[in-house]
Amino acid sequence: MPKRNTVQRRHGILSQLSKHGQVQVEELARRFDTSEVTIRKDLATLEQSGLLLRRYGGAIPLPSELMSEPAGTDDGQSPAQQKVSKRKQAIARAAANCIRDHNRIIIDFGSTTAALIPELQSKRGLVVMTNSLNVANAVRELENEPTLLLSGGTWDAHSESFQGQIAEQVLRSYDFDQLFIGCDGIDLERGTTTFNELLGLSRVMAEAAREVIVLAEADKVGRRIPNLELPWSAVNILITDDRLSTEQQTLIEQQGVRVIIAAPDNGE
């Protein structure tokens, strides 16, 4: 699997660094039979984890005075990935199972939608549109190198995303298979709700996609938030966790929405 190969290769890079005191991108690419772009991504991730220091054309060990407890772990996860709850990871895995190779997808800003990015590693030929710089940066780190599109628009510091008419115009010029979007709350009668008053882009995203998939933890069900983001008529699938009650699931399914329950591997 790609993730396992990635972890093994990065361990191998650290082993070469320990043995030789320095490593070169070109040499590592030959040794591990991969591209120089992939090796540079490996070195960037290892540097972010405090395991080496990049320099032009390669890397050297981190100076002893800068050594600290590594931010990464043996499973190859970045610090951002480690902060993602097991429930969000389960939701992300279930969402990835809905994506086929060569799909054209939109990923909205948000921590739950961002958790989907590592799960895309095995997909081929994806086109990913996003209005989030965090999502865009995570997509750029994937070895399968999806085609990345940014919506552009006006930067909204509150949501840390691009919004506004320019972003809406860009979205209207494309056609997508799926939209993956989060929410702040779920109104069992109306649909998804949000604290963000900038609702236009979310609705345009939904219009531009053949299938709208909402990713939300079950504790968001019943939150009283005034801003209706997407009515149930605009939603095809809700992916949530196993805290959703049978009654809540039935009420949502009565709105014509398919509900997928994603149970964490080992609970919280």
mmCIF file of C-alpha atoms in Angstrom:
data_model
loop_
_atom_site.group_PDB
_atom_site.id
_atom_site.type_symbol
_atom_site.label_atom_id
_atom_site.label_comp_id
_atom_site.label_asym_id
_atom_site.label_seq_id
_atom_site.Cartn_x
_atom_site.Cartn_y
_atom_site.Cartn_z
ATOM 1 C CA MET A 1 0.000 0.000 0.000
ATOM 2 C CA PRO A 2 1.219 3.555 -0.707
ATOM 3 C CA LYS A 3 1.091 4.629 2.947
ATOM 4 C CA ARG A 4 3.182 1.652 4.062
ATOM 5 C CA ASN A 5 5.696 2.303 1.266
ATOM 6 C CA THR A 6 5.897 5.937 2.307
ATOM 7 C CA VAL A 7 6.616 5.093 5.938
ATOM 8 C CA GLN A 8 9.241 2.505 4.983
ATOM 9 C CA ARG A 9 10.931 4.904 2.574
ATOM 10 C CA ARG A 10 11.089 7.687 5.164
ATOM 11 C CA HIS A 11 12.604 5.309 7.705
ATOM 12 C CA GLY A 12 15.105 4.387 5.008
ATOM 13 C CA ILE A 13 15.963 8.029 4.410
ATOM 14 C CA LEU A 14 16.628 8.544 8.121
ATOM 15 C CA SER A 15 18.782 5.404 8.135
ATOM 16 C CA GLN A 16 20.848 6.724 5.218
ATOM 17 C CA LEU A 17 21.161 10.090 6.931
ATOM 18 C CA SER A 18 22.381 8.466 10.152
ATOM 19 C CA LYS A 19 24.886 6.335 8.242
ATOM 20 C CA HIS A 20 26.337 8.994 5.934
ATOM 21 C CA GLY A 21 25.735 12.273 7.766
ATOM 22 C CA GLN A 22 23.961 13.748 4.760
ATOM 23 C CA VAL A 23 21.662 12.696 1.911
ATOM 24 C CA GLN A 24 21.084 13.942 -1.624
ATOM 25 C CA VAL A 25 17.709 14.078 -3.356
ATOM 26 C CA GLU A 26 19.004 12.624 -6.619
ATOM 27 C CA GLU A 27 20.710 9.700 -4.890
ATOM 28 C CA LEU A 28 17.671 8.947 -2.719
ATOM 29 C CA ALA A 29 15.378 8.969 -5.757
ATOM 30 C CA ARG A 30 17.558 6.302 -7.399
ATOM 31 C CA ARG A 31 17.868 4.227 -4.229
ATOM 32 C CA PHE A 32 14.134 4.130 -3.565
ATOM 33 C CA ASP A 33 13.107 4.048 -7.235
ATOM 34 C CA THR A 34 10.845 7.086 -7.016
ATOM 35 C CA SER A 35 10.746 10.657 -8.277
ATOM 36 C CA GLU A 36 12.768 13.562 -6.925
ATOM 37 C CA VAL A 37 9.466 15.352 -6.257
ATOM 38 C CA THR A 38 8.430 12.523 -3.919
ATOM 39 C CA ILE A 39 11.785 12.623 -2.106
ATOM 40 C CA ARG A 40 11.503 16.381 -1.607
ATOM 41 C CA LYS A 41 8.061 15.852 -0.076
ATOM 42 C CA ASP A 42 9.546 13.191 2.220
ATOM 43 C CA LEU A 43 12.305 15.540 3.332
ATOM 44 C CA ALA A 44 9.815 18.348 3.926
ATOM 45 C CA THR A 45 7.660 16.084 6.106
ATOM 46 C CA LEU A 46 10.660 14.794 8.048
ATOM 47 C CA GLU A 47 11.880 18.342 8.597
ATOM 48 C CA GLN A 48 8.443 19.377 9.898
ATOM 49 C CA SER A 49 8.654 16.454 12.313
ATOM 50 C CA GLY A 50 12.005 17.723 13.616
ATOM 51 C CA LEU A 51 14.005 14.782 12.271
ATOM 52 C CA LEU A 52 16.367 16.519 9.838
ATOM 53 C CA LEU A 53 17.287 19.850 8.306
ATOM 54 C CA ARG A 54 16.884 20.388 4.584
ATOM 55 C CA ARG A 55 19.533 22.110 2.541
ATOM 56 C CA TYR A 56 19.926 22.677 -1.181
ATOM 57 C CA GLY A 57 19.788 19.341 -2.973
ATOM 58 C CA GLY A 58 19.356 17.195 0.125
ATOM 59 C CA ALA A 59 19.349 17.190 3.922
ATOM 60 C CA ILE A 60 21.607 16.967 6.976
ATOM 61 C CA PRO A 61 20.935 15.836 10.558
ATOM 62 C CA LEU A 62 19.265 18.377 12.814
ATOM 63 C CA PRO A 63 21.938 20.174 14.876
ATOM 64 C CA SER A 64 22.050 18.785 18.402
ATOM 65 C CA GLU A 65 21.158 22.126 19.982
ATOM 66 C CA LEU A 66 17.878 22.108 18.045
ATOM 67 C CA MET A 67 16.960 18.534 18.840
ATOM 68 C CA SER A 68 13.653 18.080 20.654
ATOM 69 C CA GLU A 69 10.973 15.471 20.997
ATOM 70 C CA PRO A 70 9.929 14.564 17.441
ATOM 71 C CA ALA A 71 6.559 15.892 16.418
ATOM 72 C CA GLY A 72 5.874 12.868 14.246
ATOM 73 C CA THR A 73 5.322 9.236 15.103
ATOM 74 C CA ASP A 74 6.451 5.901 13.763
ATOM 75 C CA ASP A 75 3.299 5.536 11.688
ATOM 76 C CA GLY A 76 4.334 8.450 9.506
ATOM 77 C CA GLN A 77 1.550 10.801 10.603
ATOM 78 C CA SER A 78 2.121 14.546 10.541
ATOM 79 C CA PRO A 79 1.296 16.651 13.633
ATOM 80 C CA ALA A 80 -1.900 17.830 11.952
ATOM 81 C CA GLN A 81 -3.022 14.271 11.337
ATOM 82 C CA GLN A 82 -2.344 13.270 14.954
ATOM 83 C CA LYS A 83 -4.767 15.956 16.205
ATOM 84 C CA VAL A 84 -7.633 14.542 14.169
ATOM 85 C CA SER A 85 -10.069 12.589 16.328
ATOM 86 C CA LYS A 86 -10.667 8.914 15.644
ATOM 87 C CA ARG A 87 -14.267 9.711 14.766
ATOM 88 C CA LYS A 88 -13.191 12.217 12.123
ATOM 89 C CA GLN A 89 -10.700 9.712 10.752
ATOM 90 C CA ALA A 90 -13.448 7.094 10.483
ATOM 91 C CA ILE A 91 -15.725 9.566 8.707
ATOM 92 C CA ALA A 92 -12.888 10.467 6.333
ATOM 93 C CA ARG A 93 -12.222 6.803 5.495
ATOM 94 C CA ALA A 94 -15.896 6.242 4.742
ATOM 95 C CA ALA A 95 -15.918 9.343 2.539
ATOM 96 C CA ALA A 96 -12.859 8.126 0.622
ATOM 97 C CA ASN A 97 -14.698 4.877 -0.129
ATOM 98 C CA CYS A 98 -17.229 6.955 -2.074
ATOM 99 C CA ILE A 99 -14.541 8.317 -4.418
ATOM 100 C CA ARG A 100 -13.531 6.556 -7.603
ATOM 101 C CA ASP A 101 -10.315 6.998 -9.540
ATOM 102 C CA HIS A 102 -10.413 10.010 -11.893
ATOM 103 C CA ASN A 103 -13.263 11.695 -10.018
ATOM 104 C CA ARG A 104 -13.495 15.467 -10.023
ATOM 105 C CA ILE A 105 -14.214 16.546 -6.444
ATOM 106 C CA ILE A 106 -14.632 19.699 -4.370
ATOM 107 C CA ILE A 107 -13.402 19.750 -0.776
ATOM 108 C CA ASP A 108 -14.672 22.632 1.339
ATOM 109 C CA PHE A 109 -12.710 24.137 4.227
ATOM 110 C CA GLY A 110 -12.956 22.579 7.700
ATOM 111 C CA SER A 111 -11.177 20.105 9.970
ATOM 112 C CA THR A 112 -13.433 17.151 9.127
ATOM 113 C CA THR A 113 -13.111 17.649 5.386
ATOM 114 C CA ALA A 114 -9.338 18.156 5.740
ATOM 115 C CA ALA A 115 -9.133 14.734 7.421
ATOM 116 C CA LEU A 116 -10.186 13.268 4.070
ATOM 117 C CA ILE A 117 -6.937 14.293 2.326
ATOM 118 C CA PRO A 118 -4.608 11.524 3.647
ATOM 119 C CA GLU A 119 -7.239 8.969 2.626
ATOM 120 C CA LEU A 120 -6.889 10.016 -1.025
ATOM 121 C CA GLN A 121 -3.377 8.594 -1.330
ATOM 122 C CA SER A 122 -4.463 5.483 -3.227
ATOM 123 C CA LYS A 123 -6.767 7.292 -5.669
ATOM 124 C CA ARG A 124 -5.569 7.894 -9.206
ATOM 125 C CA GLY A 125 -6.236 10.743 -11.584
ATOM 126 C CA LEU A 126 -8.199 12.918 -9.149
ATOM 127 C CA VAL A 127 -9.029 16.548 -9.795
ATOM 128 C CA VAL A 128 -9.454 18.402 -6.495
ATOM 129 C CA MET A 129 -10.955 21.882 -6.194
ATOM 130 C CA THR A 130 -10.860 23.664 -2.828
ATOM 131 C CA ASN A 131 -11.307 27.100 -1.294
ATOM 132 C CA SER A 132 -9.017 26.236 1.632
ATOM 133 C CA LEU A 133 -5.261 26.832 1.717
ATOM 134 C CA ASN A 134 -4.904 24.155 4.403
ATOM 135 C CA VAL A 135 -6.612 21.613 2.188
ATOM 136 C CA ALA A 136 -4.599 22.741 -0.839
ATOM 137 C CA ASN A 137 -1.296 22.364 1.015
ATOM 138 C CA ALA A 138 -2.273 18.883 2.196
ATOM 139 C CA VAL A 139 -3.229 17.849 -1.340
ATOM 140 C CA ARG A 140 0.167 19.058 -2.587
ATOM 141 C CA GLU A 141 1.855 16.595 -0.209
ATOM 142 C CA LEU A 142 0.126 13.549 -1.719
ATOM 143 C CA GLU A 143 2.400 11.286 -3.718
ATOM 144 C CA ASN A 144 -0.302 10.480 -6.261
ATOM 145 C CA GLU A 145 -0.265 14.199 -7.143
ATOM 146 C CA PRO A 146 -3.925 15.010 -7.899
ATOM 147 C CA THR A 147 -4.641 17.956 -10.164
ATOM 148 C CA LEU A 148 -5.229 20.832 -7.748
ATOM 149 C CA LEU A 149 -7.574 23.744 -8.442
ATOM 150 C CA LEU A 150 -8.038 26.755 -6.154
ATOM 151 C CA SER A 151 -11.268 28.709 -6.188
ATOM 152 C CA GLY A 152 -9.602 32.075 -5.633
ATOM 153 C CA GLY A 153 -11.797 34.889 -4.365
ATOM 154 C CA THR A 154 -11.728 37.049 -1.255
ATOM 155 C CA TRP A 155 -9.867 35.722 1.776
ATOM 156 C CA ASP A 156 -12.091 35.348 4.824
ATOM 157 C CA ALA A 157 -9.944 35.273 7.973
ATOM 158 C CA HIS A 158 -12.761 33.919 10.151
ATOM 159 C CA SER A 159 -13.279 30.761 8.110
ATOM 160 C CA GLU A 160 -9.695 30.724 6.736
ATOM 161 C CA SER A 161 -11.055 30.180 3.245
ATOM 162 C CA PHE A 162 -11.705 31.998 -0.003
ATOM 163 C CA GLN A 163 -15.244 33.258 -0.474
ATOM 164 C CA GLY A 164 -17.144 35.781 -2.557
ATOM 165 C CA GLN A 165 -18.331 36.350 -6.104
ATOM 166 C CA ILE A 166 -15.027 35.572 -7.836
ATOM 167 C CA ALA A 167 -14.869 32.157 -6.149
ATOM 168 C CA GLU A 168 -18.497 31.534 -7.100
ATOM 169 C CA GLN A 169 -17.809 32.427 -10.747
ATOM 170 C CA VAL A 170 -14.850 30.036 -10.829
ATOM 171 C CA LEU A 171 -16.957 27.183 -9.414
ATOM 172 C CA ARG A 172 -19.736 27.791 -11.945
ATOM 173 C CA SER A 173 -17.278 27.272 -14.796
ATOM 174 C CA TYR A 174 -16.554 23.664 -13.747
ATOM 175 C CA ASP A 175 -18.477 20.432 -13.467
ATOM 176 C CA PHE A 176 -17.728 18.089 -10.545
ATOM 177 C CA ASP A 177 -18.661 14.579 -9.515
ATOM 178 C CA GLN A 178 -18.771 15.177 -5.761
ATOM 179 C CA LEU A 179 -18.697 17.863 -3.097
ATOM 180 C CA PHE A 180 -17.393 17.032 0.382
ATOM 181 C CA ILE A 181 -18.541 19.648 2.859
ATOM 182 C CA GLY A 182 -18.760 19.982 6.634
ATOM 183 C CA CYS A 183 -21.156 21.974 8.780
ATOM 184 C CA ASP A 184 -21.501 23.577 12.206
ATOM 185 C CA GLY A 185 -24.837 21.986 12.928
ATOM 186 C CA ILE A 186 -27.552 19.701 11.568
ATOM 187 C CA ASP A 187 -31.214 20.660 11.768
ATOM 188 C CA LEU A 188 -33.208 17.452 11.465
ATOM 189 C CA GLU A 189 -36.028 19.276 9.702
ATOM 190 C CA ARG A 190 -34.181 21.826 7.544
ATOM 191 C CA GLY A 191 -30.662 20.597 6.680
ATOM 192 C CA THR A 192 -27.114 21.679 7.509
ATOM 193 C CA THR A 193 -26.482 24.916 9.378
ATOM 194 C CA THR A 194 -23.501 27.176 9.937
ATOM 195 C CA PHE A 195 -22.264 30.102 12.001
ATOM 196 C CA ASN A 196 -20.678 31.530 8.848
ATOM 197 C CA GLU A 197 -22.895 34.129 7.190
ATOM 198 C CA LEU A 198 -21.049 33.675 3.876
ATOM 199 C CA LEU A 199 -23.347 31.017 2.465
ATOM 200 C CA GLY A 200 -23.171 31.749 -1.247
ATOM 201 C CA LEU A 201 -20.117 29.675 -2.121
ATOM 202 C CA SER A 202 -21.366 26.585 -0.280
ATOM 203 C CA ARG A 203 -24.559 26.646 -2.291
ATOM 204 C CA VAL A 204 -22.723 27.195 -5.571
ATOM 205 C CA MET A 205 -20.442 24.247 -4.719
ATOM 206 C CA ALA A 206 -23.506 22.085 -4.210
ATOM 207 C CA GLU A 207 -24.976 23.213 -7.527
ATOM 208 C CA ALA A 208 -21.698 22.418 -9.333
ATOM 209 C CA ALA A 209 -21.518 18.819 -8.048
ATOM 210 C CA ARG A 210 -23.600 15.812 -9.055
ATOM 211 C CA GLU A 211 -23.379 14.378 -5.531
ATOM 212 C CA VAL A 212 -23.216 16.337 -2.272
ATOM 213 C CA ILE A 213 -21.690 14.512 0.698
ATOM 214 C CA VAL A 214 -21.805 16.089 4.158
ATOM 215 C CA LEU A 215 -19.169 15.024 6.699
ATOM 216 C CA ALA A 216 -20.179 15.722 10.289
ATOM 217 C CA GLU A 217 -19.723 14.222 13.731
ATOM 218 C CA ALA A 218 -22.997 13.172 15.347
ATOM 219 C CA ASP A 219 -22.751 15.688 18.179
ATOM 220 C CA LYS A 220 -23.612 18.397 15.626
ATOM 221 C CA VAL A 221 -27.122 17.001 15.213
ATOM 222 C CA GLY A 222 -29.685 19.216 16.911
ATOM 223 C CA ARG A 223 -27.447 22.264 17.337
ATOM 224 C CA ARG A 224 -29.571 25.403 17.111
ATOM 225 C CA ILE A 225 -27.802 27.625 14.568
ATOM 226 C CA PRO A 226 -29.852 30.166 12.593
ATOM 227 C CA ASN A 227 -28.034 30.093 9.240
ATOM 228 C CA LEU A 228 -29.300 27.327 6.936
ATOM 229 C CA GLU A 229 -26.397 26.317 4.688
ATOM 230 C CA LEU A 230 -27.755 23.444 2.596
ATOM 231 C CA PRO A 231 -31.366 22.236 2.674
ATOM 232 C CA TRP A 232 -31.842 18.473 2.738
ATOM 233 C CA SER A 233 -33.022 18.650 -0.873
ATOM 234 C CA ALA A 234 -29.437 19.619 -1.854
ATOM 235 C CA VAL A 235 -27.765 16.788 0.113
ATOM 236 C CA ASN A 236 -27.299 13.232 -1.150
ATOM 237 C CA ILE A 237 -25.263 11.574 1.618
ATOM 238 C CA LEU A 238 -24.497 12.284 5.270
ATOM 239 C CA ILE A 239 -21.471 10.513 6.743
ATOM 240 C CA THR A 240 -21.389 10.632 10.526
ATOM 241 C CA ASP A 241 -20.315 8.524 13.496
ATOM 242 C CA ASP A 242 -21.999 5.838 15.556
ATOM 243 C CA ARG A 243 -23.371 8.234 18.178
ATOM 244 C CA LEU A 244 -26.230 9.101 15.815
ATOM 245 C CA SER A 245 -29.401 7.630 17.285
ATOM 246 C CA THR A 246 -31.708 5.354 15.313
ATOM 247 C CA GLU A 247 -34.453 7.964 15.592
ATOM 248 C CA GLN A 248 -32.201 10.716 14.233
ATOM 249 C CA GLN A 249 -31.060 8.500 11.376
ATOM 250 C CA THR A 250 -34.645 7.680 10.446
ATOM 251 C CA LEU A 251 -35.652 11.361 10.388
ATOM 252 C CA ILE A 252 -32.710 12.244 8.120
ATOM 253 C CA GLU A 253 -33.359 9.313 5.781
ATOM 254 C CA GLN A 254 -36.988 10.418 5.505
ATOM 255 C CA GLN A 255 -35.613 13.589 3.896
ATOM 256 C CA GLY A 256 -34.227 11.456 1.053
ATOM 257 C CA VAL A 257 -30.659 11.485 2.359
ATOM 258 C CA ARG A 258 -28.536 8.338 2.541
ATOM 259 C CA VAL A 259 -26.850 8.029 5.954
ATOM 260 C CA ILE A 260 -23.502 6.266 6.333
ATOM 261 C CA ILE A 261 -22.419 5.438 9.876
ATOM 262 C CA ALA A 262 -18.634 5.355 10.344
ATOM 263 C CA ALA A 263 -17.570 3.693 13.572
ATOM 264 C CA PRO A 264 -14.067 4.474 14.927
ATOM 265 C CA ASP A 265 -11.748 1.460 15.070
ATOM 266 C CA ASN A 266 -11.104 1.699 18.815
ATOM 267 C CA GLY A 267 -13.577 4.307 20.001
ATOM 268 C CA GLU A 268 -12.417 7.655 21.356
#
